[in-house]
Tab-separated table of C-alpha atoms in Angstrom:
chain	number	residue	atom	x	y	z
S	29	MET	CA	20.738	35.594	29.056
S	30	ALA	CA	17.286	34.413	30.191
S	31	TYR	CA	16.826	30.720	29.377
S	32	PHE	CA	13.309	29.460	28.561
S	33	ASP	CA	13.958	26.117	26.847
S	34	ASN	CA	13.845	23.831	29.852
S	35	ASN	CA	11.747	21.125	28.193
S	36	ALA	CA	14.817	20.522	26.020
S	37	THR	CA	17.282	20.492	28.915
S	38	THR	CA	17.668	22.161	32.283
S	39	PRO	CA	20.669	23.881	33.882
S	40	LEU	CA	22.356	21.847	36.600
S	41	PHE	CA	21.088	22.406	40.112
S	42	PRO	CA	23.566	23.737	42.681
S	43	GLY	CA	25.526	20.879	44.197
S	44	VAL	CA	25.319	18.583	41.173
S	45	VAL	CA	28.683	19.512	39.673
S	46	GLU	CA	30.382	19.250	43.058
S	47	ALA	CA	28.832	15.820	43.713
S	48	MET	CA	29.859	14.566	40.285
S	49	SER	CA	33.392	15.934	40.658
S	50	GLU	CA	33.808	14.169	44.005
S	51	ALA	CA	32.505	10.935	42.487
S	52	LEU	CA	34.833	11.246	39.492
S	53	ALA	CA	37.818	11.796	41.777
S	54	GLY	CA	37.066	9.376	44.590
S	55	ALA	CA	34.566	6.798	43.311
S	56	TRP	CA	35.900	5.950	39.867
S	57	ALA	CA	36.302	2.197	40.361
S	58	ASN	CA	34.221	-0.219	38.297
S	59	PRO	CA	31.284	-1.182	40.548
S	60	SER	CA	31.314	-4.732	39.162
S	61	SER	CA	34.886	-5.432	40.271
S	62	PRO	CA	35.546	-7.638	43.349
S	63	TYR	CA	37.750	-5.420	45.570
S	64	ARG	CA	36.777	-2.969	48.327
S	65	ASP	CA	36.948	0.250	46.317
S	66	ALA	CA	34.572	-1.243	43.759
S	67	ALA	CA	32.275	-2.522	46.489
S	68	ARG	CA	32.110	1.001	47.930
S	69	VAL	CA	31.055	2.416	44.536
S	70	ARG	CA	28.508	-0.376	44.171
S	71	ALA	CA	27.078	0.460	47.601
S	72	LEU	CA	26.838	4.172	46.743
S	73	MET	CA	25.132	3.370	43.471
S	74	ASN	CA	22.626	1.112	45.187
S	75	GLN	CA	21.984	3.794	47.781
S	76	ALA	CA	21.017	6.155	44.945
S	77	ARG	CA	18.795	3.436	43.485
S	78	GLU	CA	17.072	2.883	46.819
S	79	GLU	CA	16.508	6.613	47.396
S	80	MET	CA	14.930	7.135	43.989
S	81	ALA	CA	12.872	3.942	44.204
S	82	GLU	CA	11.514	4.943	47.605
S	83	SER	CA	10.411	8.332	46.267
S	84	PHE	CA	8.545	6.574	43.438
S	85	GLY	CA	7.046	3.950	45.739
S	86	VAL	CA	8.596	1.057	43.798
S	87	ASN	CA	10.910	-1.858	44.504
S	88	PRO	CA	14.595	-0.862	44.100
S	89	GLY	CA	15.081	-3.976	41.981
S	90	ASP	CA	12.631	-2.549	39.440
S	91	LEU	CA	14.734	0.594	38.843
S	92	THR	CA	17.407	0.290	36.150
S	93	PHE	CA	19.911	3.033	35.394
S	94	THR	CA	20.127	3.894	31.689
S	95	SER	CA	21.867	6.463	29.505
S	96	SER	CA	18.641	8.385	28.828
S	97	ALA	CA	14.863	8.207	28.644
S	98	THR	CA	15.277	7.581	24.908
S	99	GLU	CA	17.194	4.381	25.593
S	100	ALA	CA	14.754	3.386	28.315
S	101	ASN	CA	11.687	3.949	26.111
S	102	ASN	CA	13.274	2.040	23.234
S	103	SER	CA	14.115	-0.830	25.545
S	104	VAL	CA	10.496	-1.401	26.567
S	105	PHE	CA	9.296	-2.005	23.018
S	106	THR	CA	12.465	-3.711	21.802
S	107	SER	CA	12.287	-6.170	24.688
S	108	LEU	CA	8.627	-6.911	24.025
S	109	ALA	CA	9.367	-7.531	20.357
S	110	ASN	CA	12.298	-9.785	21.255
S	111	GLU	CA	10.093	-11.937	23.444
S	112	GLY	CA	8.721	-13.311	20.185
S	113	PHE	CA	5.041	-13.160	21.051
S	114	ASP	CA	3.460	-12.446	17.684
S	115	GLN	CA	0.049	-11.804	19.196
S	116	HIS	CA	1.028	-8.755	21.248
S	117	ARG	CA	-0.667	-5.494	20.259
S	118	VAL	CA	0.348	-1.940	21.159
S	119	LEU	CA	-2.053	0.952	21.713
S	120	LEU	CA	-0.400	4.346	21.444
S	121	SER	CA	-1.381	7.969	21.830
S	122	PRO	CA	-0.778	9.963	18.613
S	123	VAL	CA	1.419	12.532	20.358
S	124	GLU	CA	4.171	10.290	21.724
S	125	HIS	CA	7.801	11.337	21.514
S	126	PRO	CA	9.637	9.707	18.569
S	127	CYS	CA	11.647	7.545	20.972
S	128	VAL	CA	8.346	5.777	21.685
S	129	SER	CA	6.496	5.981	18.386
S	130	GLU	CA	9.395	5.013	16.116
S	131	PRO	CA	10.287	1.714	17.832
S	132	VAL	CA	6.590	0.825	17.920
S	133	ARG	CA	6.273	1.432	14.195
S	134	ARG	CA	9.412	-0.612	13.529
S	135	TYR	CA	8.658	-3.631	15.703
S	136	PHE	CA	4.853	-3.657	15.674
S	137	SER	CA	4.158	-2.233	12.217
S	138	ASP	CA	1.017	-4.321	11.693
S	139	ARG	CA	0.088	-4.726	15.352
S	140	PHE	CA	-0.418	-1.239	16.764
S	141	SER	CA	-3.344	1.158	16.887
S	142	VAL	CA	-3.447	4.891	17.523
S	143	LEU	CA	-5.873	5.973	20.223
S	144	SER	CA	-8.529	8.634	19.659
S	145	THR	CA	-8.005	12.037	21.260
S	146	ASP	CA	-9.793	15.297	21.820
S	147	VAL	CA	-8.728	18.485	20.043
S	148	ASN	CA	-5.843	19.027	22.477
S	149	GLY	CA	-4.393	15.529	22.106
S	150	CYS	CA	-5.743	14.078	25.350
S	151	ILE	CA	-6.694	10.478	24.748
S	152	CYS	CA	-10.344	9.460	25.028
S	153	LEU	CA	-10.685	7.026	27.910
S	154	ASP	CA	-13.899	5.542	26.507
S	155	SER	CA	-12.071	4.711	23.284
S	156	LEU	CA	-9.229	3.118	25.226
S	157	GLU	CA	-11.630	1.025	27.293
S	158	SER	CA	-13.401	-0.170	24.147
S	159	GLU	CA	-10.058	-1.268	22.702
S	160	LEU	CA	-9.139	-3.080	25.896
S	161	LYS	CA	-12.526	-4.793	26.063
S	162	SER	CA	-12.608	-5.947	22.452
S	163	SER	CA	-9.106	-7.406	22.182
S	164	SER	CA	-8.336	-11.005	23.043
S	165	ASN	CA	-4.601	-10.419	22.535
S	166	PRO	CA	-2.088	-9.212	25.157
S	167	ILE	CA	-1.823	-5.445	24.995
S	168	LEU	CA	0.768	-2.833	25.914
S	169	VAL	CA	-0.555	0.725	26.140
S	170	GLY	CA	1.889	3.603	25.662
S	171	VAL	CA	0.758	7.063	26.798
S	172	MET	CA	3.087	9.864	27.920
S	173	ALA	CA	2.399	11.730	31.147
S	174	ALA	CA	2.741	15.192	29.585
S	175	SER	CA	3.651	16.564	26.180
S	176	ASN	CA	7.147	17.901	25.680
S	177	GLU	CA	5.720	20.176	22.953
S	178	THR	CA	2.638	21.746	24.520
S	179	GLY	CA	2.742	20.649	28.146
S	180	VAL	CA	-0.721	19.075	27.781
S	181	ILE	CA	-1.228	16.500	30.528
S	182	GLN	CA	-2.629	13.092	29.652
S	183	PRO	CA	-5.056	11.281	32.005
S	184	TRP	CA	-2.308	8.768	32.710
S	185	LYS	CA	-3.533	7.784	36.171
S	186	GLN	CA	-6.912	6.760	34.737
S	187	VAL	CA	-5.103	4.948	31.926
S	188	ALA	CA	-3.086	3.014	34.517
S	189	GLN	CA	-6.263	2.055	36.353
S	190	LEU	CA	-8.004	0.895	33.176
S	191	CYS	CA	-4.992	-1.146	32.138
S	192	ALA	CA	-4.868	-2.812	35.539
S	193	GLU	CA	-8.583	-3.610	35.296
S	194	TYR	CA	-8.171	-5.275	31.884
S	195	GLN	CA	-4.782	-6.851	32.673
S	196	ALA	CA	-2.891	-4.839	30.081
S	197	ASP	CA	0.607	-3.447	30.575
S	198	PHE	CA	0.934	0.330	30.677
S	199	HIS	CA	4.145	2.145	29.774
S	200	CYS	CA	4.337	5.848	30.579
S	201	ASP	CA	7.007	8.183	29.211
S	202	ALA	CA	7.210	10.432	32.272
S	203	THR	CA	10.205	12.437	31.062
S	204	GLN	CA	8.471	15.833	31.265
S	205	TRP	CA	6.481	14.953	34.391
S	206	ILE	CA	9.260	13.876	36.729
S	207	GLY	CA	10.890	16.898	38.317
S	208	LYS	CA	7.899	19.164	37.699
S	209	MET	CA	4.900	17.320	39.145
S	210	ASP	CA	4.086	14.888	41.964
S	211	PRO	CA	5.553	11.468	41.058
S	212	THR	CA	3.668	9.514	43.709
S	213	ASP	CA	1.193	7.611	41.524
S	214	LEU	CA	3.703	6.603	38.840
S	215	SER	CA	3.935	3.324	40.744
S	216	LEU	CA	0.536	2.507	39.167
S	217	CYS	CA	2.285	2.119	35.785
S	218	SER	CA	3.761	-1.179	34.644
S	219	SER	CA	6.800	0.809	33.532
S	220	PHE	CA	7.878	4.442	33.265
S	221	THR	CA	10.955	6.420	32.294
S	222	ALA	CA	12.820	9.596	33.219
S	223	SER	CA	15.942	11.510	32.168
S	224	ALA	CA	18.111	13.412	34.645
S	225	HIS	CA	18.835	16.396	32.411
S	226	LYS	CA	15.130	17.272	32.404
S	227	PHE	CA	15.189	17.934	36.162
S	228	GLY	CA	18.460	19.677	36.919
S	229	GLY	CA	20.760	16.681	36.571
S	230	PRO	CA	23.444	15.753	34.047
S	231	LYS	CA	22.939	14.505	30.517
S	232	GLY	CA	23.680	10.871	29.768
S	233	VAL	CA	21.784	9.213	32.613
S	234	GLY	CA	18.161	8.221	33.156
S	235	VAL	CA	16.017	5.472	34.619
S	236	LEU	CA	13.651	2.754	33.522
S	237	VAL	CA	11.269	1.573	36.212
S	238	SER	CA	9.605	-1.682	35.230
S	239	SER	CA	7.943	-4.553	37.059
S	240	LYS	CA	8.742	-6.831	34.111
S	241	GLU	CA	11.932	-8.851	33.936
S	242	HIS	CA	13.760	-8.282	30.673
S	243	SER	CA	17.240	-7.655	29.305
S	244	PHE	CA	17.638	-4.881	26.757
S	245	LEU	CA	21.408	-4.500	26.466
S	246	LEU	CA	23.335	-7.770	26.341
S	247	GLY	CA	26.978	-8.529	27.013
S	248	GLY	CA	27.342	-8.315	30.786
S	249	GLY	CA	25.604	-8.880	34.098
S	250	GLN	CA	25.307	-5.259	35.197
S	251	GLU	CA	22.000	-3.953	36.578
S	252	LYS	CA	21.084	-7.522	37.576
S	253	GLY	CA	21.460	-8.663	34.006
S	254	LYS	CA	18.990	-6.109	32.610
S	255	ARG	CA	21.411	-3.650	31.024
S	256	ALA	CA	24.955	-4.579	30.165
S	257	GLY	CA	27.678	-1.942	30.383
S	258	THR	CA	29.660	-0.368	33.213
S	259	GLU	CA	27.384	1.947	35.146
S	260	ASN	CA	28.173	5.654	35.066
S	261	TYR	CA	28.240	6.222	38.818
S	262	PRO	CA	29.287	9.914	38.767
S	263	ALA	CA	26.296	10.730	36.540
S	264	ILE	CA	24.035	8.601	38.745
S	265	GLU	CA	25.234	10.566	41.773
S	266	GLY	CA	24.531	13.830	39.934
S	267	MET	CA	21.020	12.597	39.154
S	268	ARG	CA	20.479	11.605	42.799
S	269	VAL	CA	21.438	15.060	44.037
S	270	ALA	CA	19.252	16.776	41.428
S	271	TRP	CA	16.326	14.551	42.341
S	272	ARG	CA	16.679	15.457	46.016
S	273	VAL	CA	16.405	19.133	45.094
S	274	CYS	CA	13.317	18.493	42.962
S	275	GLN	CA	11.524	16.716	45.766
S	276	SER	CA	11.494	19.942	47.771
S	277	LYS	CA	10.054	22.044	44.937
S	278	ASN	CA	6.488	20.868	44.360
S	279	LEU	CA	4.791	23.298	46.742
S	280	THR	CA	4.515	26.385	44.489
S	281	ILE	CA	2.895	24.991	41.349
S	282	SER	CA	-0.325	27.023	41.495
S	283	GLU	CA	1.617	30.272	41.902
S	284	ARG	CA	3.872	29.400	38.980
S	285	GLU	CA	0.873	28.545	36.831
S	286	SER	CA	-0.465	32.036	37.497
S	287	TRP	CA	2.818	33.599	36.291
S	288	ARG	CA	2.644	31.614	33.083
S	289	ASP	CA	-1.049	32.405	32.596
S	290	SER	CA	-0.408	36.142	32.919
S	291	PHE	CA	2.385	35.867	30.348
S	292	GLU	CA	0.069	34.015	27.959
S	293	GLU	CA	-2.663	36.631	28.317
S	294	ARG	CA	-0.171	39.346	27.430
S	295	ILE	CA	1.034	37.497	24.315
S	296	LEU	CA	-2.479	36.687	23.131
S	297	GLY	CA	-3.313	40.368	23.524
S	298	LEU	CA	-0.539	41.467	21.151
S	299	ASP	CA	-2.438	40.373	18.055
S	300	SER	CA	-5.540	38.299	17.346
S	301	GLY	CA	-3.392	35.994	15.227
S	302	PHE	CA	-1.525	34.517	18.225
S	303	LYS	CA	-2.888	31.083	19.132
S	304	LEU	CA	-2.035	29.048	22.234
S	305	LEU	CA	-1.866	25.295	21.640
S	306	GLY	CA	-3.640	23.258	24.302
S	307	LYS	CA	-5.113	26.407	25.831
S	308	ASN	CA	-8.158	24.724	27.376
S	309	ALA	CA	-6.436	21.525	28.503
S	310	PRO	CA	-4.620	20.769	31.760
S	311	ARG	CA	-0.961	21.608	31.155
S	312	LEU	CA	2.370	21.592	32.920
S	313	TRP	CA	2.880	24.816	34.851
S	314	ASN	CA	6.029	25.666	32.899
S	315	THR	CA	5.050	25.326	29.214
S	316	SER	CA	3.458	27.576	26.573
S	317	THR	CA	3.461	26.864	22.837
S	318	PHE	CA	2.215	29.532	20.443
S	319	LEU	CA	1.314	29.629	16.796
S	320	VAL	CA	2.467	33.136	15.942
S	321	PRO	CA	0.573	35.141	13.294
S	322	CYS	CA	3.495	36.082	11.081
S	323	PHE	CA	7.244	35.726	10.626
S	324	ASP	CA	9.080	32.414	10.669
S	325	ASN	CA	9.882	31.051	14.125
S	326	GLN	CA	13.609	31.177	13.370
S	327	ASN	CA	13.295	34.945	12.897
S	328	TRP	CA	11.474	35.204	16.202
S	329	ILE	CA	14.093	33.116	17.983
S	330	SER	CA	16.953	35.122	16.496
S	331	LYS	CA	15.349	38.405	17.511
S	332	LEU	CA	14.562	37.194	21.043
S	333	ASP	CA	18.096	35.820	21.352
S	334	LYS	CA	19.533	39.244	20.538
S	335	ILE	CA	17.259	40.807	23.151
S	336	GLY	CA	18.551	38.295	25.693
S	337	PHE	CA	15.965	35.496	25.800
S	338	GLN	CA	16.398	31.907	24.655
S	339	VAL	CA	13.242	30.068	23.523
S	340	SER	CA	12.576	27.179	21.157
S	341	THR	CA	10.707	26.067	18.050
S	342	GLY	CA	9.660	22.947	19.967
S	343	SER	CA	11.231	19.559	20.514
S	344	ALA	CA	15.015	19.528	20.227
S	345	CYS	CA	14.661	16.155	18.475
S	346	ALA	CA	12.407	17.794	15.879
S	347	SER	CA	14.865	20.637	15.464
S	348	MET	CA	17.490	18.033	14.532
S	349	GLY	CA	15.314	16.668	11.736
S	350	THR	CA	12.900	14.240	13.373
S	351	SER	CA	9.346	14.518	12.078
S	352	THR	CA	6.952	16.786	13.954
S	353	ALA	CA	3.978	15.213	12.175
S	354	PRO	CA	2.022	14.252	15.358
S	355	MET	CA	1.527	17.841	16.522
S	356	VAL	CA	1.099	19.163	12.978
S	357	GLU	CA	-1.587	16.569	12.281
S	358	LEU	CA	-3.264	16.991	15.662
S	359	TYR	CA	-3.748	20.736	15.224
S	360	HIS	CA	-4.280	20.538	11.442
S	361	LEU	CA	-1.366	22.895	10.783
S	362	SER	CA	-0.261	23.778	7.283
S	363	ALA	CA	3.419	23.712	6.327
S	364	GLY	CA	3.555	27.484	6.770
S	365	GLU	CA	1.918	27.320	10.185
S	366	SER	CA	4.254	24.575	11.389
S	367	SER	CA	7.168	26.952	10.793
S	368	ARG	CA	5.542	29.553	13.059
S	369	LEU	CA	5.501	27.565	16.303
S	370	ILE	CA	7.327	28.884	19.362
S	371	ARG	CA	7.654	27.055	22.679
S	372	VAL	CA	8.722	28.565	25.978
S	373	SER	CA	9.400	26.389	28.999
S	374	SER	CA	10.526	27.558	32.415
S	375	PHE	CA	11.912	25.725	35.427
S	376	TRP	CA	12.180	26.204	39.174
S	377	GLY	CA	14.700	29.040	38.998
S	378	HIS	CA	12.312	31.429	37.242
S	379	SER	CA	10.373	34.119	39.075
S	380	ALA	CA	7.261	36.153	38.311
S	381	GLU	CA	9.575	38.960	37.179
S	382	ASP	CA	11.244	36.631	34.667
S	383	TRP	CA	7.882	35.837	33.070
S	384	ILE	CA	7.036	39.551	32.927
S	385	ALA	CA	10.390	40.287	31.290
S	386	LEU	CA	9.772	37.503	28.763
S	387	GLY	CA	6.425	39.074	27.843
S	388	GLU	CA	8.124	42.421	27.349
S	389	ALA	CA	10.752	40.747	25.156
S	390	PHE	CA	8.071	39.149	22.959
S	391	GLU	CA	6.369	42.505	22.549
S	392	LYS	CA	9.655	44.184	21.630
S	393	ALA	CA	10.620	41.391	19.227
S	394	PHE	CA	7.236	41.597	17.490
S	395	GLY	CA	7.691	45.325	16.972
S	396	LEU	CA	11.226	44.897	15.642
S	397	LEU	CA	10.135	42.146	13.243
S	398	LYS	CA	7.339	44.338	11.892
S	399	ASP	CA	9.764	47.242	11.488
S	400	ASP	CA	12.220	45.001	9.637
S	401	SER	CA	9.455	43.719	7.384
S	402	SER	CA	8.148	47.183	6.536
S	403	SER	CA	11.602	48.389	5.532
S	404	SER	CA	12.354	45.351	3.363
S	405	SER	CA	11.244	44.622	-0.180
S	406	VAL	CA	10.984	40.925	0.765
S	407	ILE	CA	7.738	39.941	2.429
S	408	SER	CA	8.204	37.618	5.385
S	409	ILE	CA	5.407	35.148	6.028
């Protein structure tokens, strides 16, 4: 089965399961306990922290282990709200993941603004600068590095520079960036987040990198008082190993972009009704999201699954019932059109031949769907 839903989750890199199994068997002690076995686990955990912090160019003390990027993103806005500063404002891109937008709407319901964007959802830097200039209140700007839905890349480095110039905090959800693109300049952000299962690591572990001192889970002194709860060292070790693999992968991006581009050209050539979201914007090398001309996306996915290819309707969170309104509103999609979105997302294990085979599968699925429709008395739209 060919798997093309890597923006939802990635398969584990070789070596991750072995590293986690060894940690589960030999490093199971509570790292907060006072004896030698616990101290050894604590040292291993801090070694992982130092390795990841060094690769990001940040202080190890600024890197907190979390259960996920969702928890980490929530913690940034929850902590700000709990500080009790009623004058804080939040500026947000309209395409943020729900784990960013929903806490902002809950805690800053009357104190947040949505930034202007172009047709692809890239925020307008002039609009952001005007907001930063005109406000006398402390501001936190939240802009993701790249869209989990379309792969469209935000100008997050320029956002970080503007925020530094106007003394505003900048939080970047880097969940889709880390593991696919160069992480070097993320140190420009006031805070950023990542999740291991998006880059070949295990589920249930992520990081928050923040220069601000705050506590977001209370009840213990773990993670230097920032996040209570016994750390999941085996998962942290799995994330460390996966991250090491990723750091060796960023040399073939242009070639991989060309594989994806050739696939997209083939799909767009099947029928004039196929539309590629974010076509003219900078995008992650692994992501393509199409509005297909006919047939519900669930029918497409079922047909492709039977052929041997796994793709997605979009965000896994949206598939579980969370609103997809940001993308629907951005591209002015009708209810019918929103049910005809298909996302494919590759990862480092895919080859040019895999992309070619995926194009062939789409072509075959389209033909089968049309055959099914022509032989049925029910019209599929």
